């Protein structure tokens, strides 16, 4: 797949999230339940999402922390397991991946290649994905926007 990659100034955003630590092998089994928890909380509290479902990643050596949620207009109050999270403003390289979630590494590879071509360094610890379509969409039609911040 050919990726259109852009450098973007992403604004700070407020998210309602739940978080967990996982491995690549376990992530697909954990995401659905995490999103269900967040959207259940929002519905229970009459809060309308202000953006796409989002997963923010903090990379570790063997595992990584995932904050799963969505943008909200106003910060939420902590209510275990839901917590407020400020998605920091960042300059990113971004692209939209069309296809199955299992193929997302191809988009990350394309972002890394483009950063090298531009002489840019990507933040090795942080990145996020916004799910423009849900898992109910056929895998070949799923759309995921990936944002990978430039290193400071």
CSV table of N, CA and C in Angstrom, one decimal:
chain,number,residue,atom,x,y,z
A,1,UNK,N,0.8,-1.2,0.0
A,1,UNK,CA,0.0,0.0,0.0
A,1,UNK,C,0.9,1.2,0.0
A,2,UNK,N,0.5,2.2,-0.8
A,2,UNK,CA,1.2,3.5,-0.8
A,2,UNK,C,0.6,4.4,0.2
A,3,UNK,N,1.4,5.0,1.1
A,3,UNK,CA,0.9,5.8,2.2
A,3,UNK,C,1.2,7.3,1.8
A,4,UNK,N,0.2,8.1,2.0
A,4,UNK,CA,0.4,9.6,2.0
A,4,UNK,C,0.7,10.0,3.4
A,5,UNK,N,1.9,10.6,3.5
A,5,UNK,CA,2.5,11.0,4.8
A,5,UNK,C,2.6,12.5,4.9
A,6,UNK,N,2.1,13.0,6.0
A,6,UNK,CA,2.1,14.5,6.2
A,6,UNK,C,2.7,14.8,7.5
A,7,UNK,N,3.4,16.0,7.6
A,7,UNK,CA,3.9,16.5,8.8
A,7,UNK,C,2.7,17.4,9.4
A,8,UNK,N,2.3,17.2,10.6
A,8,UNK,CA,1.2,17.9,11.1
A,8,UNK,C,1.5,18.5,12.5
A,9,UNK,N,0.9,19.6,12.8
A,9,UNK,CA,0.9,20.1,14.2
A,9,UNK,C,-0.4,19.7,14.8
A,10,UNK,N,-0.4,18.7,15.7
A,10,UNK,CA,-1.5,18.2,16.4
A,10,UNK,C,-1.8,18.9,17.7
A,11,UNK,N,-3.0,19.4,17.9
A,11,UNK,CA,-3.3,20.2,19.1
A,11,UNK,C,-3.4,19.3,20.3
A,12,UNK,N,-3.3,19.9,21.5
A,12,UNK,CA,-3.6,19.2,22.7
A,12,UNK,C,-5.0,18.8,22.8
A,13,UNK,N,-5.4,17.6,23.3
A,13,UNK,CA,-6.8,17.2,23.4
A,13,UNK,C,-7.0,16.5,24.7
A,14,UNK,N,-8.2,16.6,25.2
A,14,UNK,CA,-8.6,15.9,26.4
A,14,UNK,C,-9.3,14.6,26.0
A,15,UNK,N,-8.9,13.5,26.6
A,15,UNK,CA,-9.4,12.2,26.4
A,15,UNK,C,-10.0,11.6,27.7
A,16,UNK,N,-11.0,10.8,27.6
A,16,UNK,CA,-11.4,9.9,28.7
A,16,UNK,C,-10.8,8.5,28.3
A,17,UNK,N,-10.0,7.9,29.2
A,17,UNK,CA,-9.3,6.7,28.8
A,17,UNK,C,-9.4,5.7,30.0
A,18,UNK,N,-9.1,4.5,29.6
A,18,UNK,CA,-8.7,3.4,30.6
A,18,UNK,C,-7.3,2.9,30.1
A,19,UNK,N,-6.5,2.4,31.0
A,19,UNK,CA,-5.2,2.0,30.5
A,19,UNK,C,-4.8,0.6,31.0
A,20,UNK,N,-3.9,0.0,30.2
A,20,UNK,CA,-3.4,-1.3,30.5
A,20,UNK,C,-2.1,-1.5,30.0
A,21,UNK,N,-1.3,-2.5,30.5
A,21,UNK,CA,0.0,-2.8,30.0
A,21,UNK,C,-0.2,-4.2,29.3
A,22,UNK,N,0.5,-4.3,28.1
A,22,UNK,CA,0.3,-5.5,27.3
A,22,UNK,C,1.5,-5.8,26.4
A,23,UNK,N,1.4,-6.9,25.7
A,23,UNK,CA,2.4,-7.3,24.7
A,23,UNK,C,1.7,-7.2,23.3
A,24,UNK,N,2.5,-7.2,22.3
A,24,UNK,CA,1.9,-7.2,20.9
A,24,UNK,C,0.9,-8.4,20.7
A,25,UNK,N,1.3,-9.5,21.2
A,25,UNK,CA,0.5,-10.7,21.1
A,25,UNK,C,-0.9,-10.6,21.7
A,26,UNK,N,-1.0,-9.8,22.8
A,26,UNK,CA,-2.2,-9.8,23.6
A,26,UNK,C,-3.1,-8.6,23.2
A,27,UNK,N,-2.6,-7.6,22.5
A,27,UNK,CA,-3.3,-6.3,22.4
A,27,UNK,C,-4.7,-6.5,21.7
A,28,UNK,N,-4.8,-7.3,20.7
A,28,UNK,CA,-6.1,-7.4,20.0
A,28,UNK,C,-7.2,-7.9,21.0
A,29,UNK,N,-6.8,-8.8,21.9
A,29,UNK,CA,-7.9,-9.3,22.8
A,29,UNK,C,-8.2,-8.3,23.9
A,30,UNK,N,-7.4,-7.3,24.1
A,30,UNK,CA,-7.7,-6.3,25.2
A,30,UNK,C,-8.4,-5.0,24.7
A,31,UNK,N,-8.2,-4.7,23.5
A,31,UNK,CA,-8.7,-3.4,23.0
A,31,UNK,C,-10.2,-3.3,23.0
A,32,UNK,N,-10.9,-4.3,22.5
A,32,UNK,CA,-12.4,-4.3,22.5
A,32,UNK,C,-13.0,-4.0,23.9
A,33,UNK,N,-12.5,-4.8,24.8
A,33,UNK,CA,-13.0,-4.6,26.2
A,33,UNK,C,-12.7,-3.2,26.8
A,34,UNK,N,-11.5,-2.7,26.5
A,34,UNK,CA,-11.2,-1.4,26.9
A,34,UNK,C,-12.1,-0.3,26.3
A,35,UNK,N,-12.3,-0.4,25.0
A,35,UNK,CA,-13.2,0.6,24.4
A,35,UNK,C,-14.6,0.5,24.9
A,36,UNK,N,-15.1,-0.8,25.2
A,36,UNK,CA,-16.4,-1.0,25.7
A,36,UNK,C,-16.5,-0.3,27.1
A,37,UNK,N,-15.5,-0.4,27.9
A,37,UNK,CA,-15.5,0.3,29.2
A,37,UNK,C,-15.6,1.8,29.1
A,38,UNK,N,-14.8,2.4,28.2
A,38,UNK,CA,-14.8,3.8,28.0
A,38,UNK,C,-16.2,4.3,27.5
A,39,UNK,N,-16.7,3.6,26.5
A,39,UNK,CA,-17.9,4.1,25.9
A,39,UNK,C,-19.1,3.8,26.8
A,40,UNK,N,-19.0,2.8,27.6
A,40,UNK,CA,-20.0,2.6,28.6
A,40,UNK,C,-20.1,3.7,29.7
A,41,UNK,N,-18.9,4.1,30.1
A,41,UNK,CA,-18.8,5.2,31.0
A,41,UNK,C,-19.3,6.5,30.4
A,42,UNK,N,-19.0,6.8,29.2
A,42,UNK,CA,-19.5,8.0,28.5
A,42,UNK,C,-21.0,8.0,28.4
A,43,UNK,N,-21.5,6.9,28.0
A,43,UNK,CA,-23.0,6.8,27.9
A,43,UNK,C,-23.7,7.0,29.3
A,44,UNK,N,-23.1,6.3,30.3
A,44,UNK,CA,-23.7,6.4,31.6
A,44,UNK,C,-23.7,7.8,32.2
A,45,UNK,N,-22.7,8.6,31.8
A,45,UNK,CA,-22.6,10.0,32.2
A,45,UNK,C,-23.1,11.0,31.2
A,46,UNK,N,-23.7,10.6,30.2
A,46,UNK,CA,-24.3,11.5,29.2
A,46,UNK,C,-23.2,12.4,28.5
A,47,UNK,N,-22.0,11.8,28.3
A,47,UNK,CA,-20.9,12.5,27.6
A,47,UNK,C,-20.8,12.1,26.2
A,48,UNK,N,-20.9,13.0,25.2
A,48,UNK,CA,-20.8,12.7,23.8
A,48,UNK,C,-19.3,12.7,23.4
A,49,UNK,N,-18.8,11.7,22.7
A,49,UNK,CA,-17.4,11.7,22.2
A,49,UNK,C,-17.2,12.9,21.3
A,50,UNK,N,-16.0,13.5,21.4
A,50,UNK,CA,-15.7,14.7,20.6
A,50,UNK,C,-14.7,14.3,19.5
A,51,UNK,N,-14.4,13.0,19.3
A,51,UNK,CA,-13.5,12.6,18.3
A,51,UNK,C,-13.5,11.1,18.2
A,52,UNK,N,-12.6,10.6,17.4
A,52,UNK,CA,-12.5,9.2,17.0
A,52,UNK,C,-12.0,8.4,18.2
A,53,UNK,N,-12.4,7.1,18.3
A,53,UNK,CA,-11.7,6.3,19.3
A,53,UNK,C,-10.2,6.3,19.1
A,54,UNK,N,-9.5,6.3,20.2
A,54,UNK,CA,-8.0,6.5,20.1
A,54,UNK,C,-7.3,5.6,21.0
A,55,UNK,N,-6.1,5.1,20.6
A,55,UNK,CA,-5.2,4.4,21.4
A,55,UNK,C,-3.8,5.1,21.4
A,56,UNK,N,-3.4,5.4,22.6
A,56,UNK,CA,-2.1,6.1,22.8
A,56,UNK,C,-1.1,5.1,23.4
A,57,UNK,N,0.1,5.0,22.8
A,57,UNK,CA,1.0,4.0,23.2
A,57,UNK,C,2.3,4.6,23.8
A,58,UNK,N,2.7,4.0,24.9
A,58,UNK,CA,4.0,4.3,25.6
A,58,UNK,C,4.8,3.0,25.5
A,59,UNK,N,5.8,3.0,24.7
A,59,UNK,CA,6.6,1.8,24.5
A,59,UNK,C,7.6,1.5,25.6
A,60,UNK,N,7.7,0.2,25.9
A,60,UNK,CA,8.7,-0.3,26.8
A,60,UNK,C,9.6,-1.3,26.1
A,61,UNK,N,10.4,-2.0,26.9
A,61,UNK,CA,11.3,-3.0,26.2
A,61,UNK,C,10.5,-4.2,25.7
A,62,UNK,N,9.7,-4.9,26.6
A,62,UNK,CA,9.0,-6.1,26.2
A,62,UNK,C,7.5,-5.9,26.2
A,63,UNK,N,7.0,-4.9,26.9
A,63,UNK,CA,5.6,-4.6,27.0
A,63,UNK,C,5.4,-3.1,26.7
A,64,UNK,N,4.2,-2.7,26.6
A,64,UNK,CA,3.9,-1.3,26.4
A,64,UNK,C,2.6,-0.9,27.1
A,65,UNK,N,2.5,0.3,27.5
A,65,UNK,CA,1.3,0.8,28.1
A,65,UNK,C,0.4,1.4,27.0
A,66,UNK,N,-0.9,1.1,27.1
A,66,UNK,CA,-1.9,1.6,26.2
A,66,UNK,C,-3.0,2.4,26.9
A,67,UNK,N,-3.2,3.6,26.5
A,67,UNK,CA,-4.4,4.3,27.0
A,67,UNK,C,-5.4,4.3,25.9
A,68,UNK,N,-6.6,3.8,26.1
A,68,UNK,CA,-7.6,3.6,25.2
A,68,UNK,C,-8.8,4.5,25.5
A,69,UNK,N,-9.3,5.2,24.6
A,69,UNK,CA,-10.4,6.1,24.9
A,69,UNK,C,-10.8,6.9,23.7
A,70,UNK,N,-11.4,8.1,24.0
A,70,UNK,CA,-11.7,9.0,22.9
A,70,UNK,C,-11.7,10.4,23.5
A,71,UNK,N,-11.6,11.4,22.5
A,71,UNK,CA,-11.6,12.8,22.9
A,71,UNK,C,-13.0,13.2,23.5
A,72,UNK,N,-12.9,14.1,24.5
A,72,UNK,CA,-14.1,14.6,25.1
A,72,UNK,C,-13.9,16.1,25.1
A,73,UNK,N,-15.0,16.9,25.2
A,73,UNK,CA,-14.9,18.3,25.2
A,73,UNK,C,-14.3,18.9,26.5
A,74,UNK,N,-14.6,18.3,27.6
A,74,UNK,CA,-14.1,18.7,28.9
A,74,UNK,C,-13.5,17.5,29.6
A,75,UNK,N,-12.5,17.8,30.4
A,75,UNK,CA,-11.8,16.7,31.1
A,75,UNK,C,-12.8,15.9,32.0
A,76,UNK,N,-12.7,14.6,32.0
A,76,UNK,CA,-13.6,13.8,32.9
A,76,UNK,C,-12.9,13.7,34.3
A,77,UNK,N,-13.8,13.4,35.3
A,77,UNK,CA,-13.2,13.2,36.6
A,77,UNK,C,-12.8,11.7,36.7
A,78,UNK,N,-11.7,11.4,37.4
A,78,UNK,CA,-11.3,10.0,37.5
A,78,UNK,C,-12.4,9.2,38.2
A,79,UNK,N,-12.7,8.0,37.6
A,79,UNK,CA,-13.7,7.1,38.1
A,79,UNK,C,-13.3,5.7,37.7
A,80,UNK,N,-12.5,5.1,38.6
A,80,UNK,CA,-11.8,3.8,38.3
A,80,UNK,C,-12.7,2.9,37.4
A,81,UNK,N,-12.3,2.4,36.3
A,81,UNK,CA,-10.9,2.5,35.7
A,81,UNK,C,-10.8,3.7,34.7
A,82,UNK,N,-11.7,4.6,34.7
A,82,UNK,CA,-11.7,5.7,33.7
A,82,UNK,C,-10.8,6.9,34.3
A,83,UNK,N,-10.0,7.5,33.5
A,83,UNK,CA,-9.2,8.6,34.0
A,83,UNK,C,-9.1,9.6,32.9
A,84,UNK,N,-8.9,10.9,33.2
A,84,UNK,CA,-8.6,11.9,32.2
A,84,UNK,C,-7.2,11.8,31.7
A,85,UNK,N,-7.0,12.1,30.5
A,85,UNK,CA,-5.7,12.1,29.9
A,85,UNK,C,-5.6,13.2,28.9
A,86,UNK,N,-4.5,14.0,29.0
A,86,UNK,CA,-4.3,15.1,28.0
A,86,UNK,C,-3.3,14.5,27.0
A,87,UNK,N,-3.8,14.4,25.7
A,87,UNK,CA,-3.0,14.0,24.6
A,87,UNK,C,-2.2,15.2,24.3
A,88,UNK,N,-0.9,15.2,24.4
A,88,UNK,CA,-0.1,16.4,24.3
A,88,UNK,C,-0.1,16.9,22.9
A,89,UNK,N,0.1,18.2,22.7
A,89,UNK,CA,0.3,18.8,21.4
A,89,UNK,C,1.6,18.3,20.9
A,90,UNK,N,1.7,18.0,19.6
A,90,UNK,CA,2.9,17.5,19.0
A,90,UNK,C,3.0,17.7,17.5
A,91,UNK,N,4.2,17.8,17.0
A,91,UNK,CA,4.4,17.8,15.6
A,91,UNK,C,4.6,16.3,15.3
A,92,UNK,N,3.8,15.8,14.3
A,92,UNK,CA,3.8,14.4,14.0
A,92,UNK,C,4.0,14.2,12.5
A,93,UNK,N,4.5,13.0,12.2
A,93,UNK,CA,4.3,12.4,10.9
A,93,UNK,C,3.0,11.6,11.0
A,94,UNK,N,2.1,11.8,10.1
A,94,UNK,CA,0.8,11.1,10.1
A,94,UNK,C,0.4,10.5,8.8
A,95,UNK,N,-0.3,9.4,8.9
A,95,UNK,CA,-0.8,8.7,7.7
A,95,UNK,C,-2.1,8.0,8.0
A,96,UNK,N,-2.9,7.6,7.0
A,96,UNK,CA,-4.1,6.8,7.2
A,96,UNK,C,-3.8,5.5,6.5
A,97,UNK,N,-4.0,4.4,7.4
A,97,UNK,CA,-3.8,3.0,6.9
A,97,UNK,C,-5.2,2.5,6.5
A,98,UNK,N,-5.4,2.0,5.4
A,98,UNK,CA,-6.6,1.3,4.9
A,98,UNK,C,-6.3,-0.2,4.9
A,99,UNK,N,-7.0,-0.9,5.7
A,99,UNK,CA,-6.8,-2.4,5.7
A,99,UNK,C,-6.9,-2.9,7.1
A,100,UNK,N,-6.6,-4.2,7.3
A,100,UNK,CA,-6.7,-4.8,8.6
A,100,UNK,C,-5.7,-4.3,9.6
A,101,UNK,N,-6.1,-4.4,10.8
A,101,UNK,CA,-5.3,-3.9,11.9
A,101,UNK,C,-4.0,-4.7,11.9
A,102,UNK,N,-4.0,-5.9,11.6
A,102,UNK,CA,-2.8,-6.7,11.6
A,102,UNK,C,-1.7,-6.2,10.6
A,103,UNK,N,-2.1,-5.3,9.7
A,103,UNK,CA,-1.2,-4.8,8.7
A,103,UNK,C,-0.7,-3.4,9.1
A,104,UNK,N,-1.1,-2.9,10.3
A,104,UNK,CA,-0.6,-1.6,10.7
A,104,UNK,C,0.9,-1.4,10.8
A,105,UNK,N,1.7,-2.5,11.1
A,105,UNK,CA,3.1,-2.3,11.1
A,105,UNK,C,3.6,-1.8,9.8
A,106,UNK,N,3.0,-2.0,8.7
A,106,UNK,CA,3.4,-1.5,7.4
A,106,UNK,C,3.4,0.0,7.3
A,107,UNK,N,2.3,0.6,8.0
A,107,UNK,CA,2.2,2.1,8.0
A,107,UNK,C,3.3,2.6,8.9
A,108,UNK,N,3.6,2.0,10.0
A,108,UNK,CA,4.7,2.5,10.9
A,108,UNK,C,6.0,2.4,10.2
A,109,UNK,N,6.2,1.3,9.4
A,109,UNK,CA,7.5,1.2,8.6
A,109,UNK,C,7.6,2.4,7.6
A,110,UNK,N,6.4,2.7,6.9
A,110,UNK,CA,6.4,3.8,6.0
A,110,UNK,C,6.7,5.1,6.7
A,111,UNK,N,6.2,5.3,7.8
A,111,UNK,CA,6.4,6.6,8.6
A,111,UNK,C,7.9,6.7,8.9
A,112,UNK,N,8.5,5.6,9.4
A,112,UNK,CA,9.9,5.5,9.8
A,112,UNK,C,10.8,5.8,8.6
A,113,UNK,N,10.5,5.2,7.4
A,113,UNK,CA,11.2,5.4,6.2
A,113,UNK,C,11.2,6.9,5.8
A,114,UNK,N,10.0,7.5,5.8
A,114,UNK,CA,9.8,8.9,5.4
A,114,UNK,C,10.5,9.8,6.3
A,115,UNK,N,10.5,9.5,7.6
A,115,UNK,CA,11.2,10.4,8.6
A,115,UNK,C,12.7,10.3,8.2
A,116,UNK,N,13.3,9.2,7.9
A,116,UNK,CA,14.7,9.1,7.5
A,116,UNK,C,15.0,9.9,6.3
A,117,UNK,N,14.1,9.8,5.3
A,117,UNK,CA,14.3,10.6,4.1
A,117,UNK,C,14.3,12.1,4.3
A,118,UNK,N,13.5,12.5,5.3
A,118,UNK,CA,13.4,13.9,5.6
A,118,UNK,C,14.5,14.4,6.7
A,119,UNK,N,15.2,13.4,7.2
A,119,UNK,CA,16.2,13.8,8.2
A,119,UNK,C,15.6,14.0,9.5
A,120,UNK,N,14.4,13.5,9.8
A,120,UNK,CA,13.7,13.7,11.1
A,120,UNK,C,13.9,12.4,11.9
A,121,UNK,N,13.8,12.7,13.2
A,121,UNK,CA,13.8,11.6,14.2
A,121,UNK,C,12.4,11.5,14.9
A,122,UNK,N,11.9,10.3,14.9
A,122,UNK,CA,10.6,10.0,15.5
A,122,UNK,C,10.8,9.7,17.0
A,123,UNK,N,9.9,10.0,17.8
A,123,UNK,CA,9.9,9.7,19.2
A,123,UNK,C,9.7,8.2,19.4
A,124,UNK,N,10.7,7.5,19.9
A,124,UNK,CA,10.7,6.0,20.0
A,124,UNK,C,9.7,5.5,21.0
A,125,UNK,N,9.2,6.4,21.9
A,125,UNK,CA,8.4,6.0,23.0
A,125,UNK,C,6.9,6.2,22.9
A,126,UNK,N,6.5,7.2,22.1
A,126,UNK,CA,5.1,7.6,22.0
A,126,UNK,C,4.5,7.6,20.6
A,127,UNK,N,3.3,7.2,20.5
A,127,UNK,CA,2.6,7.3,19.2
A,127,UNK,C,1.1,7.0,19.5
A,128,UNK,N,0.2,7.4,18.6
A,128,UNK,CA,-1.2,7.1,18.8
A,128,UNK,C,-1.9,6.8,17.5
A,129,UNK,N,-3.0,6.1,17.6
A,129,UNK,CA,-3.8,5.7,16.5
A,129,UNK,C,-5.3,6.2,16.7
A,130,UNK,N,-5.9,6.7,15.7
A,130,UNK,CA,-7.3,7.0,15.8
A,130,UNK,C,-8.0,6.1,14.8
A,131,UNK,N,-9.1,5.5,15.3
A,131,UNK,CA,-9.8,4.5,14.5
A,131,UNK,C,-11.0,5.2,13.8
A,132,UNK,N,-10.8,5.4,12.5
A,132,UNK,CA,-11.8,6.2,11.7
A,132,UNK,C,-13.0,5.3,11.4
A,133,UNK,N,-12.8,4.0,11.4
A,133,UNK,CA,-13.9,3.0,11.3
A,133,UNK,C,-13.7,2.0,12.4
A,134,UNK,N,-14.8,1.3,12.7
A,134,UNK,CA,-14.7,0.3,13.8
A,134,UNK,C,-14.4,-1.1,13.3
A,135,UNK,N,-14.3,-2.0,14.2
A,135,UNK,CA,-14.0,-3.4,13.8
A,135,UNK,C,-15.2,-4.1,13.1
A,136,UNK,N,-16.3,-3.5,13.1
A,136,UNK,CA,-17.5,-4.1,12.4
A,136,UNK,C,-17.3,-3.9,10.9
A,137,UNK,N,-16.5,-3.0,10.4
A,137,UNK,CA,-16.2,-2.8,9.0
A,137,UNK,C,-15.3,-3.9,8.5
A,138,UNK,N,-15.6,-4.4,7.3
A,138,UNK,CA,-14.7,-5.5,6.7
A,138,UNK,C,-13.2,-5.1,6.8
A,139,UNK,N,-12.4,-6.0,7.2
A,139,UNK,CA,-11.0,-5.7,7.4
A,139,UNK,C,-10.3,-4.9,6.3
A,140,UNK,N,-10.6,-5.2,5.1
A,140,UNK,CA,-9.9,-4.5,4.0
A,140,UNK,C,-10.4,-3.0,3.8
A,141,UNK,N,-11.5,-2.7,4.5
A,141,UNK,CA,-12.0,-1.3,4.5
A,141,UNK,C,-11.8,-0.5,5.8
A,142,UNK,N,-11.1,-1.1,6.7
A,142,UNK,CA,-10.9,-0.4,8.0
A,142,UNK,C,-9.9,0.7,7.8
A,143,UNK,N,-10.2,1.9,8.4
A,143,UNK,CA,-9.3,3.0,8.3
A,143,UNK,C,-8.8,3.5,9.6
A,144,UNK,N,-7.5,3.6,9.7
A,144,UNK,CA,-6.8,3.9,11.0
A,144,UNK,C,-5.8,5.1,10.7
A,145,UNK,N,-6.0,6.2,11.4
A,145,UNK,CA,-5.0,7.3,11.3
A,145,UNK,C,-3.9,7.1,12.3
A,146,UNK,N,-2.7,7.1,11.9
A,146,UNK,CA,-1.6,7.0,12.8
A,146,UNK,C,-0.8,8.3,12.9
A,147,UNK,N,-0.5,8.6,14.2
A,147,UNK,CA,0.3,9.8,14.4
A,147,UNK,C,1.5,9.4,15.2
A,148,UNK,N,2.7,9.8,14.7
A,148,UNK,CA,3.9,9.5,15.3
A,148,UNK,C,4.7,10.8,15.5
A,149,UNK,N,4.8,11.2,16.8
A,149,UNK,CA,5.5,12.5,17.1
A,149,UNK,C,6.9,12.5,16.7
A,150,UNK,N,7.4,13.7,16.3
A,150,UNK,CA,8.8,13.8,16.1
A,150,UNK,C,9.5,14.0,17.5
A,151,UNK,N,10.7,13.5,17.6
A,151,UNK,CA,11.5,13.5,18.8
A,151,UNK,C,11.8,15.0,19.1
A,152,UNK,N,11.8,15.3,20.4
A,152,UNK,CA,12.1,16.7,20.9
A,152,UNK,C,13.5,17.1,20.6
